[in-house]
Amino acid sequence: MKIIRAKDYTEMSRKAANIISAQVIMKPNCVLGLATGGTPLGTYAQLIEWYRKGDLDFAEVTTVNLDEYRGISKENPQSYWYFMHQNFFNHINIQPAHVHLPDGANLDAQAVCEGYDSVIHELGGIDLQLLGLGRDGHIGFNEPNVAFELGTHCVELTESTIEANKRFFESKEDVPREAYTMGIKSIMQARKILMVVNGADKADIVKKAFFGPVTPEVPASILQMHPDFILVLDQEAAAQI
Ligand code: F6R
């Protein structure tokens, strides 16, 4: 595990974007695993800026996102498909056919999950997986006590995740109750993992996840075992380590 400290959110985002840029420059046809949520937004904004300057080219890049709500179509502004297009894909030269997210509109969980694992497999696996960190230690929608050996699967969202995600919806009742997510196994198979974490409200979980025991109670703790895991933190998130 490599820890990179940044003074604030902007610096954290720039450092993370630097690592992603290096990946894209070294392997222009790489497979990037991407995340939604608030934390990576600055990273995406920085990558867009460098793309606009002509320093980055996404023409050959393929992406696979971590997760998607179940029972939501991609046209729905609350879908992760929509989020990724609004905040990243619409602003770079990625080919639409190179963008992958689980199909939230398809309620056949088995077909979606098996299909998604096959896509990742056929792409030759993920070169770099970007992650955020949930306040309860979740990664993707892998909530506490998830089995580490799962590939893509369908989950029921926990109360704390529904509570955290309601800021993106009109009301808490509008937050979908289920999601498709890559499993811990899928994430751990990525060749490189990059996690971004900021803010004082994540300081406790950062200490627990990366300086405590590896346990399914804290799903992110498994990342301690990954051979190429980089954690980029701002000062507030690093306050207890
Ligand atoms: C996003 C995802 C989630 C978030 C996590 C942190 O695709 O899978 O695990 O990374 O909930 O979210 P933020 O960054 O909003 O604190």
PDB file of C-alpha atoms and ligand atoms in Angstrom:
ATOM      1  CA  MET A   1       0.000   0.000   0.000  1.00  0.00           C
ATOM      2  CA  LYS A   2       1.327   3.387  -0.962  1.00  0.00           C
ATOM      3  CA  ILE A   3      -0.106   6.480   0.736  1.00  0.00           C
ATOM      4  CA  ILE A   4       0.056   9.869  -0.959  1.00  0.00           C
ATOM      5  CA  ARG A   5      -0.928  12.861   1.163  1.00  0.00           C
ATOM      6  CA  ALA A   6      -2.370  16.013  -0.339  1.00  0.00           C
ATOM      7  CA  LYS A   7      -3.065  19.281   1.416  1.00  0.00           C
ATOM      8  CA  ASP A   8      -6.621  19.647   0.172  1.00  0.00           C
ATOM      9  CA  TYR A   9      -9.262  18.329  -2.235  1.00  0.00           C
ATOM     10  CA  THR A  10      -7.799  20.123  -5.262  1.00  0.00           C
ATOM     11  CA  GLU A  11      -4.338  18.699  -4.679  1.00  0.00           C
ATOM     12  CA  MET A  12      -5.771  15.222  -4.001  1.00  0.00           C
ATOM     13  CA  SER A  13      -7.674  15.384  -7.291  1.00  0.00           C
ATOM     14  CA  ARG A  14      -4.603  16.549  -9.224  1.00  0.00           C
ATOM     15  CA  LYS A  15      -2.423  13.791  -7.786  1.00  0.00           C
ATOM     16  CA  ALA A  16      -5.026  11.134  -8.618  1.00  0.00           C
ATOM     17  CA  ALA A  17      -5.479  12.550 -12.129  1.00  0.00           C
ATOM     18  CA  ASN A  18      -1.715  12.413 -12.570  1.00  0.00           C
ATOM     19  CA  ILE A  19      -1.676   8.690 -11.833  1.00  0.00           C
ATOM     20  CA  ILE A  20      -4.569   8.057 -14.245  1.00  0.00           C
ATOM     21  CA  SER A  21      -2.847  10.175 -16.920  1.00  0.00           C
ATOM     22  CA  ALA A  22       0.339   8.178 -16.522  1.00  0.00           C
ATOM     23  CA  GLN A  23      -1.695   5.002 -17.080  1.00  0.00           C
ATOM     24  CA  VAL A  24      -3.342   6.388 -20.228  1.00  0.00           C
ATOM     25  CA  ILE A  25      -0.046   7.689 -21.624  1.00  0.00           C
ATOM     26  CA  MET A  26       1.842   4.451 -20.918  1.00  0.00           C
ATOM     27  CA  LYS A  27      -0.964   2.265 -22.306  1.00  0.00           C
ATOM     28  CA  PRO A  28      -3.294   4.241 -24.587  1.00  0.00           C
ATOM     29  CA  ASN A  29      -5.676   1.270 -24.967  1.00  0.00           C
ATOM     30  CA  CYS A  30      -5.917   0.630 -21.232  1.00  0.00           C
ATOM     31  CA  VAL A  31      -9.033  -0.428 -19.326  1.00  0.00           C
ATOM     32  CA  LEU A  32      -9.973   2.042 -16.599  1.00  0.00           C
ATOM     33  CA  GLY A  33     -12.338   1.024 -13.816  1.00  0.00           C
ATOM     34  CA  LEU A  34     -14.245   4.120 -12.703  1.00  0.00           C
ATOM     35  CA  ALA A  35     -16.355   5.253  -9.769  1.00  0.00           C
ATOM     36  CA  THR A  36     -19.150   7.751  -9.210  1.00  0.00           C
ATOM     37  CA  GLY A  37     -19.812   9.679  -5.977  1.00  0.00           C
ATOM     38  CA  GLY A  38     -18.595  13.084  -4.935  1.00  0.00           C
ATOM     39  CA  THR A  39     -14.929  12.316  -4.322  1.00  0.00           C
ATOM     40  CA  PRO A  40     -13.730  11.607  -7.903  1.00  0.00           C
ATOM     41  CA  LEU A  41     -15.431  14.663  -9.410  1.00  0.00           C
ATOM     42  CA  GLY A  42     -12.303  16.815  -9.037  1.00  0.00           C
ATOM     43  CA  THR A  43     -10.209  14.057 -10.583  1.00  0.00           C
ATOM     44  CA  TYR A  44     -12.511  13.911 -13.613  1.00  0.00           C
ATOM     45  CA  ALA A  45     -12.486  17.704 -13.913  1.00  0.00           C
ATOM     46  CA  GLN A  46      -8.681  17.702 -13.918  1.00  0.00           C
ATOM     47  CA  LEU A  47      -8.512  14.962 -16.568  1.00  0.00           C
ATOM     48  CA  ILE A  48     -10.972  16.922 -18.733  1.00  0.00           C
ATOM     49  CA  GLU A  49      -8.779  20.012 -18.418  1.00  0.00           C
ATOM     50  CA  TRP A  50      -5.668  18.111 -19.528  1.00  0.00           C
ATOM     51  CA  TYR A  51      -7.640  16.529 -22.388  1.00  0.00           C
ATOM     52  CA  ARG A  52      -8.732  19.999 -23.559  1.00  0.00           C
ATOM     53  CA  LYS A  53      -5.144  21.186 -23.454  1.00  0.00           C
ATOM     54  CA  GLY A  54      -4.221  18.305 -25.757  1.00  0.00           C
ATOM     55  CA  ASP A  55      -2.174  16.442 -23.157  1.00  0.00           C
ATOM     56  CA  LEU A  56      -4.424  13.389 -22.971  1.00  0.00           C
ATOM     57  CA  ASP A  57      -6.141  11.206 -25.540  1.00  0.00           C
ATOM     58  CA  PHE A  58      -8.940   8.793 -24.597  1.00  0.00           C
ATOM     59  CA  ALA A  59      -9.660   7.517 -28.129  1.00  0.00           C
ATOM     60  CA  GLU A  60      -8.431   4.004 -27.359  1.00  0.00           C
ATOM     61  CA  VAL A  61      -9.358   3.868 -23.677  1.00  0.00           C
ATOM     62  CA  THR A  62     -12.110   1.536 -22.451  1.00  0.00           C
ATOM     63  CA  THR A  63     -13.947   2.072 -19.170  1.00  0.00           C
ATOM     64  CA  VAL A  64     -15.907  -0.201 -16.860  1.00  0.00           C
ATOM     65  CA  ASN A  65     -17.762   1.421 -13.999  1.00  0.00           C
ATOM     66  CA  LEU A  66     -18.052  -0.135 -10.588  1.00  0.00           C
ATOM     67  CA  ASP A  67     -21.784  -0.040 -10.177  1.00  0.00           C
ATOM     68  CA  GLU A  68     -25.269   1.083 -11.207  1.00  0.00           C
ATOM     69  CA  TYR A  69     -28.639   1.284  -9.494  1.00  0.00           C
ATOM     70  CA  ARG A  70     -31.008  -1.560 -10.382  1.00  0.00           C
ATOM     71  CA  GLY A  71     -34.359  -0.546 -11.878  1.00  0.00           C
ATOM     72  CA  ILE A  72     -33.177   2.727 -13.350  1.00  0.00           C
ATOM     73  CA  SER A  73     -32.638   3.399 -17.047  1.00  0.00           C
ATOM     74  CA  LYS A  74     -29.563   5.164 -18.343  1.00  0.00           C
ATOM     75  CA  GLU A  75     -31.618   8.184 -19.453  1.00  0.00           C
ATOM     76  CA  ASN A  76     -32.652   8.731 -15.831  1.00  0.00           C
ATOM     77  CA  PRO A  77     -30.631  11.687 -14.495  1.00  0.00           C
ATOM     78  CA  GLN A  78     -30.017   9.747 -11.267  1.00  0.00           C
ATOM     79  CA  SER A  79     -28.374   6.829 -13.056  1.00  0.00           C
ATOM     80  CA  TYR A  80     -24.651   6.366 -12.788  1.00  0.00           C
ATOM     81  CA  TRP A  81     -24.582   6.160 -16.598  1.00  0.00           C
ATOM     82  CA  TYR A  82     -25.949   9.706 -16.701  1.00  0.00           C
ATOM     83  CA  PHE A  83     -23.604  10.878 -13.945  1.00  0.00           C
ATOM     84  CA  MET A  84     -20.535   9.562 -15.746  1.00  0.00           C
ATOM     85  CA  HIS A  85     -21.560  11.162 -19.047  1.00  0.00           C
ATOM     86  CA  GLN A  86     -22.391  14.503 -17.428  1.00  0.00           C
ATOM     87  CA  ASN A  87     -19.217  14.648 -15.406  1.00  0.00           C
ATOM     88  CA  PHE A  88     -16.667  12.948 -17.622  1.00  0.00           C
ATOM     89  CA  PHE A  89     -17.464  11.073 -20.830  1.00  0.00           C
ATOM     90  CA  ASN A  90     -19.292  13.916 -22.611  1.00  0.00           C
ATOM     91  CA  HIS A  91     -16.201  16.087 -22.239  1.00  0.00           C
ATOM     92  CA  ILE A  92     -13.505  13.746 -23.590  1.00  0.00           C
ATOM     93  CA  ASN A  93     -12.980  11.799 -26.808  1.00  0.00           C
ATOM     94  CA  ILE A  94     -13.867   8.361 -25.471  1.00  0.00           C
ATOM     95  CA  GLN A  95     -15.748   6.161 -27.956  1.00  0.00           C
ATOM     96  CA  PRO A  96     -19.323   5.425 -26.785  1.00  0.00           C
ATOM     97  CA  ALA A  97     -18.800   1.726 -27.524  1.00  0.00           C
ATOM     98  CA  HIS A  98     -15.857   1.706 -25.117  1.00  0.00           C
ATOM     99  CA  VAL A  99     -17.993   2.760 -22.126  1.00  0.00           C
ATOM    100  CA  HIS A 100     -19.402   0.019 -19.880  1.00  0.00           C
ATOM    101  CA  LEU A 101     -21.717   0.156 -16.870  1.00  0.00           C
ATOM    102  CA  PRO A 102     -24.022  -2.576 -15.558  1.00  0.00           C
ATOM    103  CA  ASP A 103     -27.415  -2.253 -17.277  1.00  0.00           C
ATOM    104  CA  GLY A 104     -29.643  -0.874 -14.513  1.00  0.00           C
ATOM    105  CA  ALA A 105     -32.770  -1.160 -16.678  1.00  0.00           C
ATOM    106  CA  ASN A 106     -32.394  -4.932 -16.968  1.00  0.00           C
ATOM    107  CA  LEU A 107     -33.991  -6.565 -13.919  1.00  0.00           C
ATOM    108  CA  ASP A 108     -32.545  -9.987 -14.743  1.00  0.00           C
ATOM    109  CA  ALA A 109     -29.799  -9.815 -12.136  1.00  0.00           C
ATOM    110  CA  GLN A 110     -28.094 -13.025 -13.171  1.00  0.00           C
ATOM    111  CA  ALA A 111     -27.864 -11.983 -16.824  1.00  0.00           C
ATOM    112  CA  VAL A 112     -26.569  -8.510 -15.943  1.00  0.00           C
ATOM    113  CA  CYS A 113     -23.960  -9.731 -13.453  1.00  0.00           C
ATOM    114  CA  GLU A 114     -22.651 -12.649 -15.503  1.00  0.00           C
ATOM    115  CA  GLY A 115     -22.636 -10.472 -18.603  1.00  0.00           C
ATOM    116  CA  TYR A 116     -20.649  -7.770 -16.827  1.00  0.00           C
ATOM    117  CA  ASP A 117     -18.031 -10.203 -15.533  1.00  0.00           C
ATOM    118  CA  SER A 118     -17.683 -11.556 -19.093  1.00  0.00           C
ATOM    119  CA  VAL A 119     -17.168  -8.047 -20.464  1.00  0.00           C
ATOM    120  CA  ILE A 120     -14.355  -7.408 -17.961  1.00  0.00           C
ATOM    121  CA  HIS A 121     -12.833 -10.794 -18.721  1.00  0.00           C
ATOM    122  CA  GLU A 122     -12.988 -10.266 -22.492  1.00  0.00           C
ATOM    123  CA  LEU A 123     -11.335  -6.872 -22.127  1.00  0.00           C
ATOM    124  CA  GLY A 124      -8.410  -8.634 -20.479  1.00  0.00           C
ATOM    125  CA  GLY A 125      -9.138  -7.270 -16.989  1.00  0.00           C
ATOM    126  CA  ILE A 126      -8.856  -3.808 -15.500  1.00  0.00           C
ATOM    127  CA  ASP A 127      -5.538  -1.958 -15.670  1.00  0.00           C
ATOM    128  CA  LEU A 128      -6.414   0.717 -13.129  1.00  0.00           C
ATOM    129  CA  GLN A 129      -9.442   0.827 -10.846  1.00  0.00           C
ATOM    130  CA  LEU A 130     -10.426   4.162  -9.291  1.00  0.00           C
ATOM    131  CA  LEU A 131     -12.323   3.936  -5.993  1.00  0.00           C
ATOM    132  CA  GLY A 132     -13.970   6.178  -3.439  1.00  0.00           C
ATOM    133  CA  LEU A 133     -14.518   5.101   0.170  1.00  0.00           C
ATOM    134  CA  GLY A 134     -17.891   4.849   1.906  1.00  0.00           C
ATOM    135  CA  ARG A 135     -18.147   6.052   5.509  1.00  0.00           C
ATOM    136  CA  ASP A 136     -18.856   2.478   6.627  1.00  0.00           C
ATOM    137  CA  GLY A 137     -15.902   1.144   4.623  1.00  0.00           C
ATOM    138  CA  HIS A 138     -17.846   0.138   1.525  1.00  0.00           C
ATOM    139  CA  ILE A 139     -16.268   0.092  -1.923  1.00  0.00           C
ATOM    140  CA  GLY A 140     -18.556   0.003  -4.929  1.00  0.00           C
ATOM    141  CA  PHE A 141     -21.776  -1.158  -3.274  1.00  0.00           C
ATOM    142  CA  ASN A 142     -19.917  -3.826  -1.298  1.00  0.00           C
ATOM    143  CA  GLU A 143     -21.307  -3.115   2.133  1.00  0.00           C
ATOM    144  CA  PRO A 144     -19.980  -4.411   5.480  1.00  0.00           C
ATOM    145  CA  ASN A 145     -19.906  -8.207   5.770  1.00  0.00           C
ATOM    146  CA  VAL A 146     -19.958  -8.849   2.035  1.00  0.00           C
ATOM    147  CA  ALA A 147     -18.191 -12.046   0.938  1.00  0.00           C
ATOM    148  CA  PHE A 148     -14.760 -11.219  -0.448  1.00  0.00           C
ATOM    149  CA  GLU A 149     -15.043 -13.851  -3.182  1.00  0.00           C
ATOM    150  CA  LEU A 150     -17.978 -12.336  -5.086  1.00  0.00           C
ATOM    151  CA  GLY A 151     -17.796 -11.073  -8.653  1.00  0.00           C
ATOM    152  CA  THR A 152     -20.471  -8.700  -9.975  1.00  0.00           C
ATOM    153  CA  HIS A 153     -23.683  -9.169  -7.996  1.00  0.00           C
ATOM    154  CA  CYS A 154     -26.953  -7.523  -7.019  1.00  0.00           C
ATOM    155  CA  VAL A 155     -27.166  -5.948  -3.568  1.00  0.00           C
ATOM    156  CA  GLU A 156     -29.745  -4.353  -1.332  1.00  0.00           C
ATOM    157  CA  LEU A 157     -28.512  -0.945  -0.241  1.00  0.00           C
ATOM    158  CA  THR A 158     -27.971  -0.436   3.482  1.00  0.00           C
ATOM    159  CA  GLU A 159     -29.725   2.322   5.382  1.00  0.00           C
ATOM    160  CA  SER A 160     -26.469   4.274   5.744  1.00  0.00           C
ATOM    161  CA  THR A 161     -25.772   4.204   1.995  1.00  0.00           C
ATOM    162  CA  ILE A 162     -29.356   5.253   1.189  1.00  0.00           C
ATOM    163  CA  GLU A 163     -28.923   8.066   3.696  1.00  0.00           C
ATOM    164  CA  ALA A 164     -25.564   9.121   2.150  1.00  0.00           C
ATOM    165  CA  ASN A 165     -26.854   8.961  -1.435  1.00  0.00           C
ATOM    166  CA  LYS A 166     -30.122  10.823  -0.885  1.00  0.00           C
ATOM    167  CA  ARG A 167     -28.268  14.108  -1.514  1.00  0.00           C
ATOM    168  CA  PHE A 168     -28.333  13.176  -5.226  1.00  0.00           C
ATOM    169  CA  PHE A 169     -32.143  12.626  -5.219  1.00  0.00           C
ATOM    170  CA  GLU A 170     -35.204  14.756  -4.556  1.00  0.00           C
ATOM    171  CA  SER A 171     -36.064  12.741  -1.474  1.00  0.00           C
ATOM    172  CA  LYS A 172     -34.836   9.684   0.402  1.00  0.00           C
ATOM    173  CA  GLU A 173     -37.831   7.702  -0.932  1.00  0.00           C
ATOM    174  CA  ASP A 174     -36.504   8.201  -4.466  1.00  0.00           C
ATOM    175  CA  VAL A 175     -33.188   6.426  -3.776  1.00  0.00           C
ATOM    176  CA  PRO A 176     -33.339   2.968  -5.401  1.00  0.00           C
ATOM    177  CA  ARG A 177     -33.113   0.086  -2.926  1.00  0.00           C
ATOM    178  CA  GLU A 178     -30.972  -2.217  -5.044  1.00  0.00           C
ATOM    179  CA  ALA A 179     -27.866  -1.977  -7.180  1.00  0.00           C
ATOM    180  CA  TYR A 180     -25.540  -4.008  -9.350  1.00  0.00           C
ATOM    181  CA  THR A 181     -21.936  -3.820  -8.248  1.00  0.00           C
ATOM    182  CA  MET A 182     -18.594  -5.313  -9.085  1.00  0.00           C
ATOM    183  CA  GLY A 183     -17.625  -7.576  -6.214  1.00  0.00           C
ATOM    184  CA  ILE A 184     -14.513  -7.455  -4.073  1.00  0.00           C
ATOM    185  CA  LYS A 185     -13.069 -10.220  -6.249  1.00  0.00           C
ATOM    186  CA  SER A 186     -13.572  -8.142  -9.422  1.00  0.00           C
ATOM    187  CA  ILE A 187     -11.990  -5.106  -7.768  1.00  0.00           C
ATOM    188  CA  MET A 188      -9.029  -7.022  -6.340  1.00  0.00           C
ATOM    189  CA  GLN A 189      -8.268  -8.459  -9.789  1.00  0.00           C
ATOM    190  CA  ALA A 190      -7.517  -4.979 -11.141  1.00  0.00           C
ATOM    191  CA  ARG A 191      -3.792  -4.646 -11.771  1.00  0.00           C
ATOM    192  CA  LYS A 192      -3.603  -1.275 -10.036  1.00  0.00           C
ATOM    193  CA  ILE A 193      -6.048   0.301  -7.584  1.00  0.00           C
ATOM    194  CA  LEU A 194      -6.230   4.008  -6.855  1.00  0.00           C
ATOM    195  CA  MET A 195      -8.459   5.285  -4.054  1.00  0.00           C
ATOM    196  CA  VAL A 196      -9.295   8.940  -3.411  1.00  0.00           C
ATOM    197  CA  VAL A 197     -10.543  10.035   0.008  1.00  0.00           C
ATOM    198  CA  ASN A 198     -11.138  13.502   1.398  1.00  0.00           C
ATOM    199  CA  GLY A 199     -12.827  15.186   4.323  1.00  0.00           C
ATOM    200  CA  ALA A 200     -12.868  14.926   8.102  1.00  0.00           C
ATOM    201  CA  ASP A 201     -15.883  12.590   8.092  1.00  0.00           C
ATOM    202  CA  LYS A 202     -13.729   9.881   6.454  1.00  0.00           C
ATOM    203  CA  ALA A 203     -10.803  10.093   8.925  1.00  0.00           C
ATOM    204  CA  ASP A 204     -12.168   7.354  11.231  1.00  0.00           C
ATOM    205  CA  ILE A 205     -12.860   4.883   8.458  1.00  0.00           C
ATOM    206  CA  VAL A 206      -9.459   5.521   6.824  1.00  0.00           C
ATOM    207  CA  LYS A 207      -7.773   4.488  10.080  1.00  0.00           C
ATOM    208  CA  LYS A 208     -10.006   1.436  10.495  1.00  0.00           C
ATOM    209  CA  ALA A 209      -9.731   0.257   6.896  1.00  0.00           C
ATOM    210  CA  PHE A 210      -6.011   0.679   6.340  1.00  0.00           C
ATOM    211  CA  PHE A 211      -4.501   0.462   9.831  1.00  0.00           C
ATOM    212  CA  GLY A 212      -6.840  -2.139  11.314  1.00  0.00           C
ATOM    213  CA  PRO A 213      -7.456  -5.830  10.651  1.00  0.00           C
ATOM    214  CA  VAL A 214      -8.486  -7.088   7.219  1.00  0.00           C
ATOM    215  CA  THR A 215     -12.111  -8.056   7.730  1.00  0.00           C
ATOM    216  CA  PRO A 216     -15.352  -8.254   5.719  1.00  0.00           C
ATOM    217  CA  GLU A 217     -16.820  -5.907   8.370  1.00  0.00           C
ATOM    218  CA  VAL A 218     -14.760  -3.198   6.663  1.00  0.00           C
ATOM    219  CA  PRO A 219     -14.783  -4.181   2.962  1.00  0.00           C
ATOM    220  CA  ALA A 220     -12.066  -1.669   1.975  1.00  0.00           C
ATOM    221  CA  SER A 221      -9.635  -3.296   4.419  1.00  0.00           C
ATOM    222  CA  ILE A 222      -8.993  -6.044   1.828  1.00  0.00           C
ATOM    223  CA  LEU A 223      -7.143  -3.442  -0.245  1.00  0.00           C
ATOM    224  CA  GLN A 224      -4.239  -3.753   2.224  1.00  0.00           C
ATOM    225  CA  MET A 225      -3.576  -7.111   0.522  1.00  0.00           C
ATOM    226  CA  HIS A 226      -3.459  -5.720  -3.026  1.00  0.00           C
ATOM    227  CA  PRO A 227       0.058  -5.654  -4.526  1.00  0.00           C
ATOM    228  CA  ASP A 228      -0.378  -2.232  -6.170  1.00  0.00           C
ATOM    229  CA  PHE A 229      -2.763  -0.124  -4.111  1.00  0.00           C
ATOM    230  CA  ILE A 230      -2.349   3.666  -3.970  1.00  0.00           C
ATOM    231  CA  LEU A 231      -4.342   5.728  -1.472  1.00  0.00           C
ATOM    232  CA  VAL A 232      -4.508   9.471  -2.110  1.00  0.00           C
ATOM    233  CA  LEU A 233      -5.785  11.416   0.897  1.00  0.00           C
ATOM    234  CA  ASP A 234      -6.309  15.023   1.776  1.00  0.00           C
ATOM    235  CA  GLN A 235      -5.115  16.312   5.154  1.00  0.00           C
ATOM    236  CA  GLU A 236      -8.503  15.993   6.826  1.00  0.00           C
ATOM    237  CA  ALA A 237      -9.013  12.367   5.817  1.00  0.00           C
ATOM    238  CA  ALA A 238      -5.467  11.578   6.971  1.00  0.00           C
ATOM    239  CA  ALA A 239      -5.966  13.225  10.366  1.00  0.00           C
ATOM    240  CA  GLN A 240      -5.892   9.971  12.359  1.00  0.00           C
ATOM    241  CA  ILE A 241      -3.034   8.158  10.688  1.00  0.00           C
TER     242      ILE A 241
HETATM  243  C1  F6R B   1     -19.334   4.971  -6.451  1.00  0.00           C
HETATM  244  C2  F6R B   1     -19.277   3.968  -5.414  1.00  0.00           C
HETATM  245  C3  F6R B   1     -19.245   4.273  -3.941  1.00  0.00           C
HETATM  246  C4  F6R B   1     -18.568   5.575  -3.566  1.00  0.00           C
HETATM  247  C5  F6R B   1     -18.614   5.790  -2.055  1.00  0.00           C
HETATM  248  C6  F6R B   1     -18.036   7.129  -1.637  1.00  0.00           C
HETATM  249  O1  F6R B   1     -19.394   4.369  -7.731  1.00  0.00           O
HETATM  250  O2  F6R B   1     -19.296   2.862  -5.768  1.00  0.00           O
HETATM  251  O3  F6R B   1     -18.622   3.199  -3.283  1.00  0.00           O
HETATM  252  O4  F6R B   1     -17.236   5.561  -3.998  1.00  0.00           O
HETATM  253  O5  F6R B   1     -19.949   5.718  -1.600  1.00  0.00           O
HETATM  254  O6  F6R B   1     -18.838   8.140  -2.145  1.00  0.00           O
HETATM  255  P1  F6R B   1     -18.433   9.682  -2.061  1.00  0.00           P
HETATM  256  O7  F6R B   1     -17.250   9.855  -2.938  1.00  0.00           O
HETATM  257  O8  F6R B   1     -19.626  10.421  -2.563  1.00  0.00           O
HETATM  258  O9  F6R B   1     -18.137   9.944  -0.615  1.00  0.00           O
END
